[in-house]
mmCIF file of C-alpha atoms in Angstrom:
data_model
loop_
_atom_site.group_PDB
_atom_site.id
_atom_site.type_symbol
_atom_site.label_atom_id
_atom_site.label_comp_id
_atom_site.label_asym_id
_atom_site.label_seq_id
_atom_site.Cartn_x
_atom_site.Cartn_y
_atom_site.Cartn_z
ATOM 1 C CA ILE A 1 99.797 121.831 107.277
ATOM 2 C CA GLY A 2 101.184 118.858 109.940
ATOM 3 C CA HIS A 3 98.092 117.210 108.906
ATOM 4 C CA ALA A 4 98.120 118.196 105.257
ATOM 5 C CA LEU A 5 101.603 116.511 104.931
ATOM 6 C CA SER A 6 99.927 113.248 105.690
ATOM 7 C CA TYR A 7 97.219 113.628 102.830
ATOM 8 C CA VAL A 8 100.115 114.305 100.573
ATOM 9 C CA PHE A 9 101.956 111.587 101.144
ATOM 10 C CA PHE A 10 99.246 108.972 101.099
ATOM 11 C CA ASP A 11 98.356 110.768 97.652
ATOM 12 C CA VAL A 12 101.998 110.184 96.537
ATOM 13 C CA LEU A 13 101.784 106.456 97.754
ATOM 14 C CA ARG A 14 98.807 105.662 95.918
ATOM 15 C CA ARG A 15 100.036 107.720 92.668
ATOM 16 C CA TYR A 16 102.807 105.630 92.411
ATOM 17 C CA LEU A 17 101.213 102.332 93.194
ATOM 18 C CA GLU A 18 98.746 103.227 90.261
ATOM 19 C CA TYR A 19 101.472 103.926 88.157
ATOM 20 C CA GLN A 20 102.949 100.843 88.652
ATOM 21 C CA GLY A 21 100.036 99.113 87.441
ATOM 22 C CA HIS A 22 98.051 98.398 91.113
ATOM 23 C CA ARG A 23 94.564 98.595 91.166
ATOM 24 C CA VAL A 24 94.079 100.705 94.289
ATOM 25 C CA HIS A 25 90.757 101.466 96.086
ATOM 26 C CA GLN A 26 91.460 104.077 98.616
ATOM 27 C CA VAL A 27 89.067 104.776 101.622
ATOM 28 C CA GLN A 28 89.459 107.680 103.758
ATOM 29 C CA ASN A 29 87.333 108.066 106.788
ATOM 30 C CA PHE A 30 85.754 111.158 108.585
ATOM 31 C CA THR A 31 84.952 110.714 112.132
ATOM 32 C CA ASP A 32 82.085 112.630 112.541
ATOM 33 C CA ILE A 33 81.081 111.642 116.287
ATOM 34 C CA GLU A 34 83.593 112.318 119.047
ATOM 35 C CA ASP A 35 84.206 114.528 122.370
ATOM 36 C CA ARG A 36 85.698 117.186 120.526
ATOM 37 C CA ILE A 37 82.970 117.713 117.868
ATOM 38 C CA ILE A 38 79.827 117.359 120.712
ATOM 39 C CA GLU A 39 81.593 119.813 122.436
ATOM 40 C CA VAL A 40 82.138 122.505 119.698
ATOM 41 C CA ALA A 41 78.463 121.989 118.226
ATOM 42 C CA GLN A 42 76.920 122.559 121.868
ATOM 43 C CA ARG A 43 79.044 125.714 122.252
ATOM 44 C CA ASP A 44 78.134 127.118 118.683
ATOM 45 C CA GLY A 45 74.061 125.835 119.034
ATOM 46 C CA THR A 46 74.786 123.816 115.881
ATOM 47 C CA SER A 47 74.058 119.676 115.301
ATOM 48 C CA ILE A 48 77.243 117.485 115.092
ATOM 49 C CA GLY A 49 76.033 116.723 111.408
ATOM 50 C CA GLU A 50 76.087 120.450 110.484
ATOM 51 C CA LEU A 51 79.756 121.098 112.186
ATOM 52 C CA ALA A 52 80.749 118.096 110.431
ATOM 53 C CA ASN A 53 79.487 119.047 106.966
ATOM 54 C CA HIS A 54 81.444 122.627 107.475
ATOM 55 C CA TYR A 55 84.909 121.069 108.077
ATOM 56 C CA ILE A 56 84.675 118.159 105.697
ATOM 57 C CA GLU A 57 83.615 120.679 102.754
ATOM 58 C CA ARG A 58 86.606 122.949 104.001
ATOM 59 C CA PHE A 59 88.985 119.901 104.049
ATOM 60 C CA LEU A 60 88.251 118.847 100.393
ATOM 61 C CA ASN A 61 88.526 122.291 98.921
ATOM 62 C CA GLU A 62 92.130 122.699 100.487
ATOM 63 C CA ILE A 63 93.152 118.822 99.292
ATOM 64 C CA ASP A 64 91.979 120.056 95.994
ATOM 65 C CA GLU A 65 94.138 123.082 95.721
ATOM 66 C CA LEU A 66 97.058 120.659 97.186
ATOM 67 C CA GLY A 67 96.577 118.604 94.100
ATOM 68 C CA VAL A 68 95.413 115.769 96.412
ATOM 69 C CA GLN A 69 93.170 113.009 94.629
ATOM 70 C CA ARG A 70 89.966 112.598 96.111
ATOM 71 C CA ALA A 71 89.610 109.049 97.862
ATOM 72 C CA HIS A 72 86.994 106.707 96.264
ATOM 73 C CA ASP A 73 84.710 106.609 99.512
ATOM 74 C CA TYR A 74 84.791 108.796 102.533
ATOM 75 C CA PRO A 75 82.445 107.342 105.096
ATOM 76 C CA ARG A 76 81.333 108.635 108.253
ATOM 77 C CA ALA A 77 81.205 106.988 111.355
ATOM 78 C CA THR A 78 77.778 108.135 112.001
ATOM 79 C CA GLU A 79 76.560 105.935 108.810
ATOM 80 C CA TYR A 80 77.909 102.507 110.719
ATOM 81 C CA ILE A 81 76.633 102.794 113.804
ATOM 82 C CA ASP A 82 74.612 99.494 112.911
ATOM 83 C CA HIS A 83 77.870 97.563 112.157
ATOM 84 C CA MET A 84 79.614 98.610 114.789
ATOM 85 C CA ILE A 85 77.242 97.599 117.364
ATOM 86 C CA GLU A 86 76.915 94.365 115.640
ATOM 87 C CA ILE A 87 80.792 93.968 116.291
ATOM 88 C CA ILE A 88 80.694 94.995 119.924
ATOM 89 C CA GLN A 89 77.726 92.447 120.624
ATOM 90 C CA ASP A 90 80.086 89.855 119.049
ATOM 91 C CA LEU A 91 83.039 90.695 121.042
ATOM 92 C CA ILE A 92 80.802 90.717 124.080
ATOM 93 C CA ALA A 93 79.515 87.056 123.375
ATOM 94 C CA LYS A 94 83.024 85.901 122.364
ATOM 95 C CA ASN A 95 83.678 87.260 126.307
ATOM 96 C CA ASN A 96 86.552 89.587 124.651
ATOM 97 C CA ALA A 97 84.385 92.538 126.110
ATOM 98 C CA TYR A 98 82.407 93.508 129.156
ATOM 99 C CA VAL A 99 80.077 96.040 130.193
ATOM 100 C CA VAL A 100 80.170 98.636 132.596
ATOM 101 C CA ASP A 101 77.206 100.956 133.343
ATOM 102 C CA GLY A 102 76.137 100.885 129.844
ATOM 103 C CA ASP A 103 80.219 101.758 128.617
ATOM 104 C CA VAL A 104 81.942 98.465 126.987
ATOM 105 C CA TYR A 105 85.549 97.837 127.413
ATOM 106 C CA PHE A 106 87.659 95.599 125.216
ATOM 107 C CA ARG A 107 89.922 93.025 127.324
ATOM 108 C CA VAL A 108 93.140 93.761 125.695
ATOM 109 C CA ARG A 109 94.941 91.006 127.029
ATOM 110 C CA ASN A 110 92.611 88.509 125.256
ATOM 111 C CA PHE A 111 94.542 89.202 122.112
ATOM 112 C CA LYS A 112 98.071 87.642 122.697
ATOM 113 C CA ASP A 113 99.945 89.797 120.082
ATOM 114 C CA TYR A 114 98.479 92.866 121.278
ATOM 115 C CA GLY A 115 101.800 95.686 121.252
ATOM 116 C CA HIS A 116 103.227 94.201 118.290
ATOM 117 C CA LEU A 117 103.112 97.087 115.615
ATOM 118 C CA SER A 118 104.244 99.384 118.299
ATOM 119 C CA ARG A 119 106.748 96.911 119.277
ATOM 120 C CA ARG A 120 106.098 97.427 122.957
ATOM 121 C CA PRO A 121 105.453 94.872 125.611
ATOM 122 C CA ILE A 122 102.200 95.702 127.287
ATOM 123 C CA GLU A 123 103.637 96.044 130.541
ATOM 124 C CA ASP A 124 105.877 98.684 129.266
ATOM 125 C CA MET A 125 102.839 100.255 128.079
ATOM 126 C CA ARG A 126 101.218 103.668 129.759
ATOM 127 C CA ALA A 127 97.650 103.530 130.235
ATOM 128 C CA GLY A 128 95.728 106.782 131.064
ATOM 129 C CA SER A 129 98.831 108.647 129.384
ATOM 130 C CA ARG A 130 96.112 110.393 127.297
ATOM 131 C CA ILE A 131 93.149 110.180 129.363
ATOM 132 C CA GLU A 132 92.195 109.552 132.921
ATOM 133 C CA ILE A 133 92.245 106.013 134.217
ATOM 134 C CA ASP A 134 88.619 104.870 134.603
ATOM 135 C CA VAL A 135 88.905 102.729 137.728
ATOM 136 C CA ARG A 136 85.508 100.588 136.626
ATOM 137 C CA LYS A 137 87.624 98.571 134.285
ATOM 138 C CA GLU A 138 89.239 95.185 134.531
ATOM 139 C CA ASP A 139 92.743 96.228 133.513
ATOM 140 C CA PRO A 140 93.998 99.533 132.983
ATOM 141 C CA MET A 141 94.892 98.869 129.277
ATOM 142 C CA ASP A 142 91.567 97.833 128.423
ATOM 143 C CA PHE A 143 89.533 100.365 126.282
ATOM 144 C CA ALA A 144 86.380 101.818 125.248
ATOM 145 C CA LEU A 145 84.328 100.228 122.399
ATOM 146 C CA TRP A 146 80.801 102.332 123.108
ATOM 147 C CA LYS A 147 80.356 105.434 125.559
ATOM 148 C CA SER A 148 77.164 105.517 127.546
ATOM 149 C CA SER A 149 75.183 108.686 126.752
ATOM 150 C CA LYS A 150 75.608 112.011 128.859
ATOM 151 C CA ASP A 151 72.849 114.261 128.850
ATOM 152 C CA GLY A 152 72.016 116.764 125.475
ATOM 153 C CA GLU A 153 74.924 114.476 123.796
ATOM 154 C CA PRO A 154 73.723 112.375 120.560
ATOM 155 C CA ALA A 155 72.694 108.714 121.538
ATOM 156 C CA TRP A 156 71.876 105.537 119.848
ATOM 157 C CA ALA A 157 70.218 102.585 121.215
ATOM 158 C CA THR A 158 71.585 99.363 121.829
ATOM 159 C CA PRO A 159 71.155 96.523 123.643
ATOM 160 C CA TRP A 160 73.374 97.890 126.963
ATOM 161 C CA GLY A 161 71.974 101.024 126.681
ATOM 162 C CA PRO A 162 71.716 104.436 124.750
ATOM 163 C CA GLY A 163 75.514 106.057 123.587
ATOM 164 C CA ARG A 164 77.984 106.525 121.155
ATOM 165 C CA PRO A 165 80.819 104.486 119.778
ATOM 166 C CA GLY A 166 84.399 104.975 120.957
ATOM 167 C CA TRP A 167 87.134 106.023 118.633
ATOM 168 C CA HIS A 168 88.559 102.988 117.609
ATOM 169 C CA ILE A 169 85.815 100.835 116.438
ATOM 170 C CA GLU A 170 84.673 103.373 114.115
ATOM 171 C CA CYS A 171 87.642 102.167 111.713
ATOM 172 C CA THR A 172 87.153 98.697 111.903
ATOM 173 C CA ALA A 173 83.662 99.073 111.151
ATOM 174 C CA MET A 174 84.153 101.149 107.857
ATOM 175 C CA SER A 175 86.968 99.645 106.570
ATOM 176 C CA MET A 176 85.573 96.070 107.001
ATOM 177 C CA SER A 177 82.018 97.515 105.287
ATOM 178 C CA LEU A 178 83.896 98.642 102.555
ATOM 179 C CA LEU A 179 87.214 96.460 101.799
ATOM 180 C CA GLY A 180 86.280 93.315 103.637
ATOM 181 C CA ASN A 181 87.842 91.735 106.722
ATOM 182 C CA GLN A 182 91.464 92.183 105.680
ATOM 183 C CA ILE A 183 92.882 95.190 103.708
ATOM 184 C CA ASP A 184 96.533 95.556 102.079
ATOM 185 C CA ILE A 185 97.361 98.968 103.344
ATOM 186 C CA HIS A 186 96.375 101.082 106.138
ATOM 187 C CA GLY A 187 97.975 104.027 107.854
ATOM 188 C CA GLY A 188 98.058 107.688 108.927
ATOM 189 C CA GLY A 189 100.780 109.899 111.039
ATOM 190 C CA GLN A 190 102.945 108.356 113.512
ATOM 191 C CA ASP A 191 101.064 109.400 116.564
ATOM 192 C CA VAL A 192 98.396 106.987 115.965
ATOM 193 C CA ILE A 193 100.273 103.631 115.859
ATOM 194 C CA PHE A 194 99.139 103.308 119.442
ATOM 195 C CA PRO A 195 96.735 103.204 120.866
ATOM 196 C CA HIS A 196 94.699 103.631 117.914
ATOM 197 C CA HIS A 197 96.007 101.189 115.115
ATOM 198 C CA GLU A 198 97.210 98.976 117.779
ATOM 199 C CA ASN A 199 93.555 98.634 119.347
ATOM 200 C CA GLU A 200 92.161 98.469 115.889
ATOM 201 C CA ILE A 201 94.161 95.253 115.191
ATOM 202 C CA ALA A 202 92.967 93.650 118.401
ATOM 203 C CA GLN A 203 89.566 94.250 118.073
ATOM 204 C CA SER A 204 89.324 93.228 114.195
ATOM 205 C CA GLU A 205 91.376 90.154 114.515
ATOM 206 C CA ILE A 206 89.423 88.797 117.685
ATOM 207 C CA TYR A 207 86.174 89.869 116.022
ATOM 208 C CA THR A 208 87.166 87.835 112.314
ATOM 209 C CA GLY A 209 89.594 85.357 113.543
ATOM 210 C CA ASP A 210 91.425 86.288 110.844
ATOM 211 C CA SER A 211 95.114 87.687 110.765
ATOM 212 C CA PRO A 212 96.630 89.675 109.592
ATOM 213 C CA PHE A 213 93.621 92.898 109.507
ATOM 214 C CA VAL A 214 96.401 94.586 107.665
ATOM 215 C CA ARG A 215 98.963 93.321 105.425
ATOM 216 C CA PHE A 216 101.254 96.665 105.319
ATOM 217 C CA TRP A 217 100.871 99.458 107.660
ATOM 218 C CA VAL A 218 102.281 102.813 106.361
ATOM 219 C CA HIS A 219 102.932 105.564 109.320
ATOM 220 C CA ASN A 220 104.103 109.087 107.575
ATOM 221 C CA GLY A 221 106.501 110.867 109.935
ATOM 222 C CA LEU A 222 105.458 114.325 111.681
ATOM 223 C CA LEU A 223 106.317 117.821 110.450
ATOM 224 C CA GLN A 224 108.611 120.157 112.802
ATOM 225 C CA LEU A 225 109.491 123.419 111.795
ATOM 226 C CA PRO A 226 112.922 124.301 111.847
ATOM 227 C CA ASP A 227 112.378 127.030 114.880
ATOM 228 C CA ASN A 228 110.138 124.850 116.700
ATOM 229 C CA ASN A 229 112.702 122.942 119.098
ATOM 230 C CA GLY A 230 111.718 119.606 117.786
ATOM 231 C CA GLU A 231 108.056 119.862 118.877
ATOM 232 C CA LYS A 232 105.751 118.357 116.422
ATOM 233 C CA MET A 233 102.742 120.966 115.563
ATOM 234 C CA THR A 234 99.559 121.080 118.030
ATOM 235 C CA ARG A 235 96.396 122.402 118.072
ATOM 236 C CA HIS A 236 96.603 122.503 121.874
ATOM 237 C CA THR A 237 99.996 124.292 122.061
ATOM 238 C CA GLY A 238 99.001 126.930 118.865
ATOM 239 C CA ASN A 239 102.461 126.142 117.243
ATOM 240 C CA PHE A 240 100.772 125.774 114.079
ATOM 241 C CA ILE A 241 100.553 126.998 110.717
ATOM 242 C CA SER A 242 97.569 126.505 108.847
ATOM 243 C CA CYS A 243 97.130 125.047 105.603
ATOM 244 C CA ARG A 244 94.765 127.970 104.537
ATOM 245 C CA ASP A 245 97.115 130.488 105.219
ATOM 246 C CA ASP A 246 100.165 128.512 103.790
ATOM 247 C CA LEU A 247 97.785 128.059 100.359
ATOM 248 C CA ASP A 248 97.540 131.071 100.107
ATOM 249 C CA ALA A 249 101.422 132.234 100.505
ATOM 250 C CA HIS A 250 102.553 129.750 98.841
ATOM 251 C CA SER A 251 102.027 127.260 95.537
ATOM 252 C CA ALA A 252 100.387 124.089 96.169
ATOM 253 C CA ASP A 253 104.102 122.503 94.331
ATOM 254 C CA THR A 254 106.043 124.350 97.111
ATOM 255 C CA LEU A 255 104.187 122.883 99.817
ATOM 256 C CA ARG A 256 104.390 119.361 98.620
ATOM 257 C CA MET A 257 107.977 119.758 97.666
ATOM 258 C CA TYR A 258 108.777 121.453 101.431
ATOM 259 C CA PHE A 259 106.941 118.174 103.072
ATOM 260 C CA PHE A 260 108.833 115.809 101.136
#
């Protein structure tokens, strides 16, 4: 239900904007290629496509029950690989990205406004706080645009070798394909301000030369249960309540009011 809160939040924002007379074109992406999906698909003996379809169907059924309007577009990352490769090629050509053993990294320090969104100077950021630092990188803060393929993983051909996209480049390619180089509102939970949205800004504005990539950033707070000692709900700790269980126990209107 921590995730459900975010979708309900943006549903209310969209409804209010439309109530005020604005035309809203809402795009919500599905990341259907990443480490966890590959791991589970291999464990369960299925394809990443079949696994993604299963969870997308479950997700859509649950947001329908919550009274969340469907977005106008639901792009999937794997449908925009060609555009991602095109963007990465441009960043390499402009010396804003570099190749190491088939991986491609973005040169963070080439973007002078890095850290503006999270209001932290680059020196105060902790590279490797979520993943182990890769010693092959020129700078610990540089992030992956493309990952070289491993045995048994899905892979796409590129000029620098077969592999798959990094997390951040997916959103730039999908949003630009559907909404253009600049968009009015972009958002998500507070936990993706850094590094995800910070990285999106850097790669997007370096690629297009247009600023700002996003006019208004909107982030929802994170749901905390009263008896949770102030900790956010996460799958890793097991301290969460599933949306399905809560919908079976309470009405959608009750849940929407609880979230707010």
